[in-house]
Coordinates of C-alpha atoms and ligand atoms in Angstrom, one line a residue:
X1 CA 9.9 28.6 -2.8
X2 CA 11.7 26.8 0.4
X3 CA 11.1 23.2 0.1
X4 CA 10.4 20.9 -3.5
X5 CA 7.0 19.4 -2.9
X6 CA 5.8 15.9 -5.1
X7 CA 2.4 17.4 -6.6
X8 CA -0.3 14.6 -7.5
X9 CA -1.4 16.2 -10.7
X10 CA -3.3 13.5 -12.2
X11 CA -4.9 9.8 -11.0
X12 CA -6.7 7.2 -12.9
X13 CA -8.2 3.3 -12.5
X14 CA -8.9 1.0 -14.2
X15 CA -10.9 -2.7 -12.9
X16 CA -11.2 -5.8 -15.0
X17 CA -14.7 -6.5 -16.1
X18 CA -15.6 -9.5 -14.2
X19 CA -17.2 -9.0 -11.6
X20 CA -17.6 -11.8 -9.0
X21 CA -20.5 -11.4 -6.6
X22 CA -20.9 -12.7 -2.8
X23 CA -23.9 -15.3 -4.2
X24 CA -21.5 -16.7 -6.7
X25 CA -18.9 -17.0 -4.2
X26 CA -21.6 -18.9 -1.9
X27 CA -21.8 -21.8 -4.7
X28 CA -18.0 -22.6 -4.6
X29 CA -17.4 -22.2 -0.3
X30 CA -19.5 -22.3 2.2
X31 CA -20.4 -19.0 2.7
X32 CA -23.3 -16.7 2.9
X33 CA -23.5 -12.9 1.4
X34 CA -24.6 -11.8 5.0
X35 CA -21.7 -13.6 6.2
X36 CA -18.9 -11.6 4.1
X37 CA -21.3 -8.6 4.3
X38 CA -21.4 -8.5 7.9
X39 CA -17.9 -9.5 8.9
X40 CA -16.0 -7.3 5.6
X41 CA -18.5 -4.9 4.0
X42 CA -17.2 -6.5 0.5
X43 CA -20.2 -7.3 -1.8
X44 CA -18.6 -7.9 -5.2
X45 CA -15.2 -7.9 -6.4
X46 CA -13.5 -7.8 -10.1
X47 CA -11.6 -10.4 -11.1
X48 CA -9.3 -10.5 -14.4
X49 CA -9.5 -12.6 -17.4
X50 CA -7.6 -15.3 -18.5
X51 CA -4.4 -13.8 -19.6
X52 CA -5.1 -10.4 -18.6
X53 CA -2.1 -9.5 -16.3
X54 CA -0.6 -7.3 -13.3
X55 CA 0.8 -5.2 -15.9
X56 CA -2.5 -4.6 -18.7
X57 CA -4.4 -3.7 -15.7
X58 CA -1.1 -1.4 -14.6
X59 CA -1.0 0.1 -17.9
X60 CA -4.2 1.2 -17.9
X61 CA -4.8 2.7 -14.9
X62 CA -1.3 4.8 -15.7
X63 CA -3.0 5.6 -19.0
X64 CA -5.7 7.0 -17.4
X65 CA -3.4 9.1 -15.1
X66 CA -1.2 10.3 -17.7
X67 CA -4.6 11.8 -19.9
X68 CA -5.6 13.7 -15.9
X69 CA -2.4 15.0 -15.5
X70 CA -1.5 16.3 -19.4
X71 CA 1.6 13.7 -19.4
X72 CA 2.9 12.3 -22.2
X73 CA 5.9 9.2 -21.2
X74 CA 7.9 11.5 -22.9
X75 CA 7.7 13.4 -19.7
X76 CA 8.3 10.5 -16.8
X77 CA 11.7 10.0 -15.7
X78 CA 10.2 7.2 -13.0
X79 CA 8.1 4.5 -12.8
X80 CA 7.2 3.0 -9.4
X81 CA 5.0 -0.5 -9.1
X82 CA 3.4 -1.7 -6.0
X83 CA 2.7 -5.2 -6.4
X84 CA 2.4 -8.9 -4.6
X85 CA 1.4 -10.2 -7.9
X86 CA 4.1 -9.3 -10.6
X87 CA 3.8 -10.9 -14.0
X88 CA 7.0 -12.6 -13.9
X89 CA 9.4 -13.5 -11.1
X90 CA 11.5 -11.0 -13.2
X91 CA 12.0 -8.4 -14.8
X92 CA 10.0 -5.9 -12.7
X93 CA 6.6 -5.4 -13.9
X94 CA 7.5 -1.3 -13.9
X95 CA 9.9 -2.4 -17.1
X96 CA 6.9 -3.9 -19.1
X97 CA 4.9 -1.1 -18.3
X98 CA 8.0 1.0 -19.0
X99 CA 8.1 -0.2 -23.1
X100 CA 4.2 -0.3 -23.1
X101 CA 4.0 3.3 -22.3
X102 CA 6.7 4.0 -24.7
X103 CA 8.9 5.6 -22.3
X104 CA 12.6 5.1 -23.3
X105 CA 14.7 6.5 -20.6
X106 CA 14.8 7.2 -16.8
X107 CA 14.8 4.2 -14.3
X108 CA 11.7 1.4 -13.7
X109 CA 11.1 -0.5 -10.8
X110 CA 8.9 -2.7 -8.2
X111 CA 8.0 -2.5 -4.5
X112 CA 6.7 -5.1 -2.8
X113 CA 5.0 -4.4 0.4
X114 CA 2.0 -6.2 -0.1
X115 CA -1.4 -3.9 1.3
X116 CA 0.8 -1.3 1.8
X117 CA 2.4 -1.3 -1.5
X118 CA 1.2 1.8 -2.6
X119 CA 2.5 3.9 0.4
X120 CA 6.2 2.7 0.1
X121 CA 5.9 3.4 -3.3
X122 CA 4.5 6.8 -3.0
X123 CA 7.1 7.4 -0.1
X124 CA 9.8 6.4 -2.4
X125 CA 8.8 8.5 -5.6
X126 CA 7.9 11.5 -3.1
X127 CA 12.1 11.3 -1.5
X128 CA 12.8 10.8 -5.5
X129 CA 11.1 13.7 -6.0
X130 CA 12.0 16.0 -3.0
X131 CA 16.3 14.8 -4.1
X132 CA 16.0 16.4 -7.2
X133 CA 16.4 12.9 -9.0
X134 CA 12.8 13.0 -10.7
X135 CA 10.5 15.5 -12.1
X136 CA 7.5 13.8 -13.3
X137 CA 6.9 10.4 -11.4
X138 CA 3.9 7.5 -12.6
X139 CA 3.1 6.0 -8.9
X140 CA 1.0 2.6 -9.7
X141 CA -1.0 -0.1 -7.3
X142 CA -1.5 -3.1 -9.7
X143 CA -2.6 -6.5 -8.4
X144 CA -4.3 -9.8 -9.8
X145 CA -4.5 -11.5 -6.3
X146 CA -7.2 -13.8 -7.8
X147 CA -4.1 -15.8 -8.9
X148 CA -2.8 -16.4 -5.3
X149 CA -6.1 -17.3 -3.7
X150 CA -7.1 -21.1 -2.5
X151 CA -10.4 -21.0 -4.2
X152 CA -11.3 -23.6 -2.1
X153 CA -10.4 -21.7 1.3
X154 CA -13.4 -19.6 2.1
X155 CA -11.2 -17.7 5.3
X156 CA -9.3 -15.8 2.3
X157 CA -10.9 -16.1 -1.2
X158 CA -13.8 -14.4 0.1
X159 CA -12.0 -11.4 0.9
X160 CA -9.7 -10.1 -2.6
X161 CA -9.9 -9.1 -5.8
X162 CA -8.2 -7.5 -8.8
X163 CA -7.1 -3.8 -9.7
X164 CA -4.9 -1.2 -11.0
X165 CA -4.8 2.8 -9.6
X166 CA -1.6 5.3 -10.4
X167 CA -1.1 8.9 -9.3
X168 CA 1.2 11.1 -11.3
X169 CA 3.9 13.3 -9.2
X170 CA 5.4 16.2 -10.5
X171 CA 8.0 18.6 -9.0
X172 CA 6.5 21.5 -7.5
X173 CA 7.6 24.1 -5.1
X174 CA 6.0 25.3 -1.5
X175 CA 6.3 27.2 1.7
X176 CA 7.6 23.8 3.7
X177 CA 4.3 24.1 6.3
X178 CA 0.9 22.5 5.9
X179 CA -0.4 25.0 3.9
X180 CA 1.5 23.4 0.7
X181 CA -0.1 21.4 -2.0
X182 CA 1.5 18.1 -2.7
X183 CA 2.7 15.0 -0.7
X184 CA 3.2 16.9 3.0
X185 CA 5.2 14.1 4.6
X186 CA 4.9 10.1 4.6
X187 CA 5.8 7.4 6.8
X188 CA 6.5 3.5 6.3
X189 CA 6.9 0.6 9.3
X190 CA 7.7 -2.9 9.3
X191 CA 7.7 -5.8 11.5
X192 CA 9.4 -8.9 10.0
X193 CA 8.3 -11.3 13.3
X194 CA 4.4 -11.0 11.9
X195 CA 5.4 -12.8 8.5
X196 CA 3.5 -16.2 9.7
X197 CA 0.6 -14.2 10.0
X198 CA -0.4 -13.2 6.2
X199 CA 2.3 -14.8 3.5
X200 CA 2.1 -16.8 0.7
X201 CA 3.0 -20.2 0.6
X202 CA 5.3 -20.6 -2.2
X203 CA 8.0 -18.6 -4.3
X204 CA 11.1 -19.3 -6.7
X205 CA 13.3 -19.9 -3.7
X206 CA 11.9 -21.9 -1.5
X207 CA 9.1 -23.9 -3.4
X208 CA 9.9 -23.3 -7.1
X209 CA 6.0 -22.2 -7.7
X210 CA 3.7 -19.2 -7.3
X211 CA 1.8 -20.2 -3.6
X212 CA -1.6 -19.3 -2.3
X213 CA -2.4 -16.8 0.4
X214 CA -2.7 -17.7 3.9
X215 CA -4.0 -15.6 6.3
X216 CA -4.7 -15.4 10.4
X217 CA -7.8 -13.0 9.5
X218 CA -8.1 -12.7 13.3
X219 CA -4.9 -12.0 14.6
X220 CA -4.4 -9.5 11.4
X221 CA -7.4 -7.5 12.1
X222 CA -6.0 -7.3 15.8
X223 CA -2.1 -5.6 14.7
X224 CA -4.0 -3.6 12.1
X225 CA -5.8 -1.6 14.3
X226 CA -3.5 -0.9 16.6
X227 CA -1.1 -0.5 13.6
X228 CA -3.3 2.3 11.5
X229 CA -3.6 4.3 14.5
X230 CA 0.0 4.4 15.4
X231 CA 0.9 5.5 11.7
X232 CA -2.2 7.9 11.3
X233 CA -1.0 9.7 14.7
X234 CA 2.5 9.9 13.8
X235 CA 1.5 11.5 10.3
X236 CA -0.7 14.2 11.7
X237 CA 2.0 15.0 14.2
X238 CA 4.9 15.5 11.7
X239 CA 2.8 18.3 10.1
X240 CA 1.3 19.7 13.4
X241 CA -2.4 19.6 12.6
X242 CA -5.3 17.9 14.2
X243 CA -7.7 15.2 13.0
X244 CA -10.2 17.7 12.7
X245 CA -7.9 19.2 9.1
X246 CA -8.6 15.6 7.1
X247 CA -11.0 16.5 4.9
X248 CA -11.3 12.8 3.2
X249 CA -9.5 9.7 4.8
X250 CA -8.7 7.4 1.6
X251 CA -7.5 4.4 3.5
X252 CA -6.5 1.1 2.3
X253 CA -9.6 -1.4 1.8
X254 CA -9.5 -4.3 3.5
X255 CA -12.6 -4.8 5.5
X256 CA -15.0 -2.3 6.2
X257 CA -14.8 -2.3 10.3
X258 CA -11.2 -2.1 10.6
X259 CA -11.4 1.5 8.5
X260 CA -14.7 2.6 10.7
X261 CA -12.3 1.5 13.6
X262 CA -10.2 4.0 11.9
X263 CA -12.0 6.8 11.4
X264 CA -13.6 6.5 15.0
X265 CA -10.3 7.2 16.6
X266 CA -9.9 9.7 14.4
X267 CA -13.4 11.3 15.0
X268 CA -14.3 11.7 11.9
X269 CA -17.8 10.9 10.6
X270 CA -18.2 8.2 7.8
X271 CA -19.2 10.9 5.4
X272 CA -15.9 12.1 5.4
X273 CA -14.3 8.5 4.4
X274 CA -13.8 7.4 0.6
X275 CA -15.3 3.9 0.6
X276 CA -14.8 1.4 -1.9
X277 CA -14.5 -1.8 -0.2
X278 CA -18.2 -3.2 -0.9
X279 CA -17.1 -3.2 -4.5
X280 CA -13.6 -3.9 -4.9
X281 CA -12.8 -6.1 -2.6
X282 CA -9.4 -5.6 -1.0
X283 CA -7.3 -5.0 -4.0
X284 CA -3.7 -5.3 -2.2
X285 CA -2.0 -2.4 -3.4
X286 CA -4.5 -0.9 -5.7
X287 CA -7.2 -0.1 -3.6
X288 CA -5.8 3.5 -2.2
X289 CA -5.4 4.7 -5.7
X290 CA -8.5 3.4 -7.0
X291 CA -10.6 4.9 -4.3
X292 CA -8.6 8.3 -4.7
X293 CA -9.5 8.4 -8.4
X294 CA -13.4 7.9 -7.7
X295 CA -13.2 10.4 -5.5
X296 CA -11.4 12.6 -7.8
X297 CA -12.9 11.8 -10.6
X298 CA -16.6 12.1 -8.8
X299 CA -16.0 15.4 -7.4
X300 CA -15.6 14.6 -4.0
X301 CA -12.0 15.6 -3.7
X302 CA -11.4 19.4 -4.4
X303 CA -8.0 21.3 -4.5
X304 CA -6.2 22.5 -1.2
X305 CA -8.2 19.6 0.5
X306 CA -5.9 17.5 3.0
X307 CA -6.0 13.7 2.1
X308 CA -4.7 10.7 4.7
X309 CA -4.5 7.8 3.4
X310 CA -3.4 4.6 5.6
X311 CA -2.4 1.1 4.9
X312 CA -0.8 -2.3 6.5
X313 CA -0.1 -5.7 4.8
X314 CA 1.6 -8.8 5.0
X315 CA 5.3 -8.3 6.9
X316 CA 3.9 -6.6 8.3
X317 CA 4.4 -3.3 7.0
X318 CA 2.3 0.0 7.3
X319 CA 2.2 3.3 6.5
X320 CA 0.4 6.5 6.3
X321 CA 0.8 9.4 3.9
X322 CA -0.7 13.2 4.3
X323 CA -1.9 15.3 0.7
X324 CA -2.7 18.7 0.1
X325 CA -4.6 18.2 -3.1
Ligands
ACO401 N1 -18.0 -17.6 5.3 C1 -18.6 -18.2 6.4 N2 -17.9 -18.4 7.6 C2 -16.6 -18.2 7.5 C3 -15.9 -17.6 6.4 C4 -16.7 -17.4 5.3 N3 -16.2 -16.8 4.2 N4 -14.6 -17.4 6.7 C5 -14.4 -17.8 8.0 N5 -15.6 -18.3 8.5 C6 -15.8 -18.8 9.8 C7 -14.6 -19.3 10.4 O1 -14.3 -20.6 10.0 C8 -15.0 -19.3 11.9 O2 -15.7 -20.5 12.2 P1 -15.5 -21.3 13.5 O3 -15.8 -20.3 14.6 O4 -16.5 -22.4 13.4 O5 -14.1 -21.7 13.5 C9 -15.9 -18.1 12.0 O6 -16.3 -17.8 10.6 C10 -15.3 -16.9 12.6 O7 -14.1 -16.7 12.1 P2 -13.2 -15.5 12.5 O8 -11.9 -15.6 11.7 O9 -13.1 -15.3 13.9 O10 -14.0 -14.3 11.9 P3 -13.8 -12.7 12.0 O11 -14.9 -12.0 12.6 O12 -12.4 -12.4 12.6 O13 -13.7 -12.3 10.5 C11 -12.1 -11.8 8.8 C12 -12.8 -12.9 9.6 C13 -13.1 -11.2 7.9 C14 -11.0 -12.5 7.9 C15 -11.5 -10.8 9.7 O14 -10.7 -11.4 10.7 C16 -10.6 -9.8 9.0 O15 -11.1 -9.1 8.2 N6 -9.3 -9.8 9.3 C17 -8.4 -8.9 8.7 C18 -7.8 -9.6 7.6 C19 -7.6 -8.7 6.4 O16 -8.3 -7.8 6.1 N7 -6.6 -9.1 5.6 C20 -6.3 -8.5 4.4 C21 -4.9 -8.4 4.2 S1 -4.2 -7.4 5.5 C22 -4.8 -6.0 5.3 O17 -5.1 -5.6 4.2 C23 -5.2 -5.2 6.5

C-alpha cells in the first residue's frame, strides 16, 4: 500500500411517500406536464409530510447505508451533511443525526453548497479520510426544498423536491494510480459574483425568516453547462484517463438536458448515464446519492467500475468527483 484511499462500502435512500405529480402541479400554476416534461424531463417528485424533516429523511437514508456497508455507529468517527434545508438555523443537522444514530463520539457537521452539496461533502470526508483523521465516514445529501419553494411561482416550484442519499467511506489502501478502488480524486469551484442568480430570499441575518427560492433558470442553465464541463475535464485529467473509462456518469439532477448536454461532450451514450430526474425532481444535494444507490442497489453499478459524478448549485459552486467502485 502507497496511498490511503476513502472506499464507498455501502449507500442507501430513502424518499418521502408523497409523491407530487406534473397534473397536480398544473392545478396550483399554470403549467402543463408537456411543459415541465419537455423543458426538465421531471415527471413526479416526492414531497415530505408535515413534520417530517431534513434530518428523519437523513437518518434514514444513513440507515440504509450503514445495513450495505456492515456499519454499526459504533464504527463512524464522522458525520458529514450536505444540505440548503437544515432543520434548525442551529445546531447542525449532522448533530441530530449524530444522537439519532446513537453515535457518541467523533465530530458532526454541515456543508452547505446547495446542488453541489454532496461533492464538498464527499471532498471533505475523502481529505478526512486520506489525513488519517477518520476511518469510517457516513457522507449524507438530505434536503426538504418543498419548504423553500413559492408555491405560487411556477419558474421554480415546478422544478424540486425532497430526499435523503448517504454513502459510507472507509479507510482503505491502494496503488495511488487509476487502477485503485475508492474515491480517485475530487474537485470543488466556486464563484461568489453568480449569487443573484439562484439564492434564497431570506435567512436569520438579514431577514429574520426562512426565504423562498429564486431562480434565473435561464442564465443558470447557461454557467452550468459550461460549468460541468470544466469540472468533468479537469477530473478526468487529474487521473489521466479518457472519457471513454466512465462506465456510469451519476450526475447531479437538475433537468434532464443540461445532463444529456453532459454526457454529449463527454461522448458517452445515454445508456451509460444513471437517470433519476423524471422521478425525483432535483433533490439539491440528495440527488447524486440517491441515483448512486438505485444504481447500486439495481445492479447497474458493479465493482472496479469508474463512477463520475458532477454537480453545480447556487454560489455558484461545482464540482466533480471520480470512483472506482
Ligand atoms: N410552466 C409553463 N411555462 C413556464 C413555466 C412552467 N412551469 N416556467 C416558466 N415558464 C415560461 C416562462 O414564464 C417563459 O414565458 P415567457 O417567454 O412568456 O416569459 C417561458 O416559459 C420560457 O421560459 P425560460 O426560462 O426561457 O424557459 P427555459 O427553456 O430556459 O426553461 C428552466 C426553464 C427549466 C428553469 C431552465 O432554464 C432550467 O432548467 N434552468 C436550469 C435551472 C436549474 O436546473 N436550477 C436548479 C438549481 S441549479 C442546478 O441544480 C444546476
Amino acid at each position: 500500500m502507497t496511498v490511503i484511499r476513502s472506499l464507498i462500502t455501502g449507500c442507501g435512500s430513502y424518499l418521502p411517500e408523497r409523491i407530487l405529480t406534473n397534473n397536480e402541479l398544473a392545478r396550483m400554476v399554470e403549467t402543463t406536464d408537456e411543459w415541465i416534461v419537455e423543458r426538465t424531463g421531471i415527471r413526479q417528485r416526492h414531497i415530505a409530510a408535515e413534520g417530517e424533516t431534513t434530518a428523519d429523511l437523513a437518518c434514514r437514508a444513513a440507515e440504509a447505508a450503514m445495513k450495505h456497508a456492515g456499519v454499526s455507529a459504533s464504527d463512524l468517527d464522522l458525520i458529514v451533511v450536505a444540505t440548503a434545508t437544515p432543520d434548525n438555523t442551529f445546531p447542525a443537522t449532522a448533530t441530530k443525526v449524530q444522537a439519532r444514530l446513537g453515535m457518541t463520539g467523533g465530530a458532526a457537521f454541515d456543508v452547505q453548497a446547495v446542488c453541489s452539496g454532496f461533492i464538498y461533502a464527499l471532498a471533505v470526508a475523502d481529505n478526512f479520510v486520506k489525513a488519517g483523521q477518520s476511518r469510517c465516514a457516513l457522507v449524507i445529501g438530505a434536503e426538504t426544498f418543498s419548504r423553500i419553494l413559492d408555491w405560487t411561482d411556477r419558474n421554480t416550484c415546478v422544478l424540486f423536491g425532497d430526499g435523503a442519499g448517504a454513502v459510507i467511506l472507509q479507510a482503505g489502501g491502494g496503488a495511488g494510480d487509476a487502477a485503485d478502488r475508492g474515491i480517485l480524486t475530487t474537485h470543488i469551484h466556486s464563484d461568489g459574483r453568480h449569487h443573484d442568480l439562484l439564492y434564497v430570499d431570506g435567512g436569520p441575518s438579514t431577514t429574520q425568516t426562512v426565504g423562498h427560492l429564486r431562480m434565473s433558470g435561464r442564465e443558470v442553465f447557461r454557467h452550468a453547462v459550461v460549468n460541468l464541463a470544466q469540472v468533468v475535464d479537469e477530473a478526468l485529467a487529474a487521473v489521466d484517463l479518457p472519457a471513454s473509462a466512465i462506465d456510469w456518469l451519476i450526475p447531479h439532477q437538475a433537468n434532464k438536458r443540461i445532463i444529456d448536454g453532459t454526457a454529449r461532450k463527454l461522448g458517452l451514450p445515454m445508456e451509460k448515464v444513471v437517470l433519476t430526474v423524471a422521478k425525483h425532481g432535483n433533490t439539491s444535494a440528495a440527488s447524486i446519492p440517491l441515483a448512486l444507490a438505485e444504481a447500486v442497489q439495481d445492479g447497474r453499478v458493479q465493482r472496479g467500475q469508474l463512477l463520475l459524478l458532477e454537480a453545480m448549485g447556487g454560489g455558484f459552486t461545482w464540482g466533480s468527483a471520480l470512483v472506482r467502485w
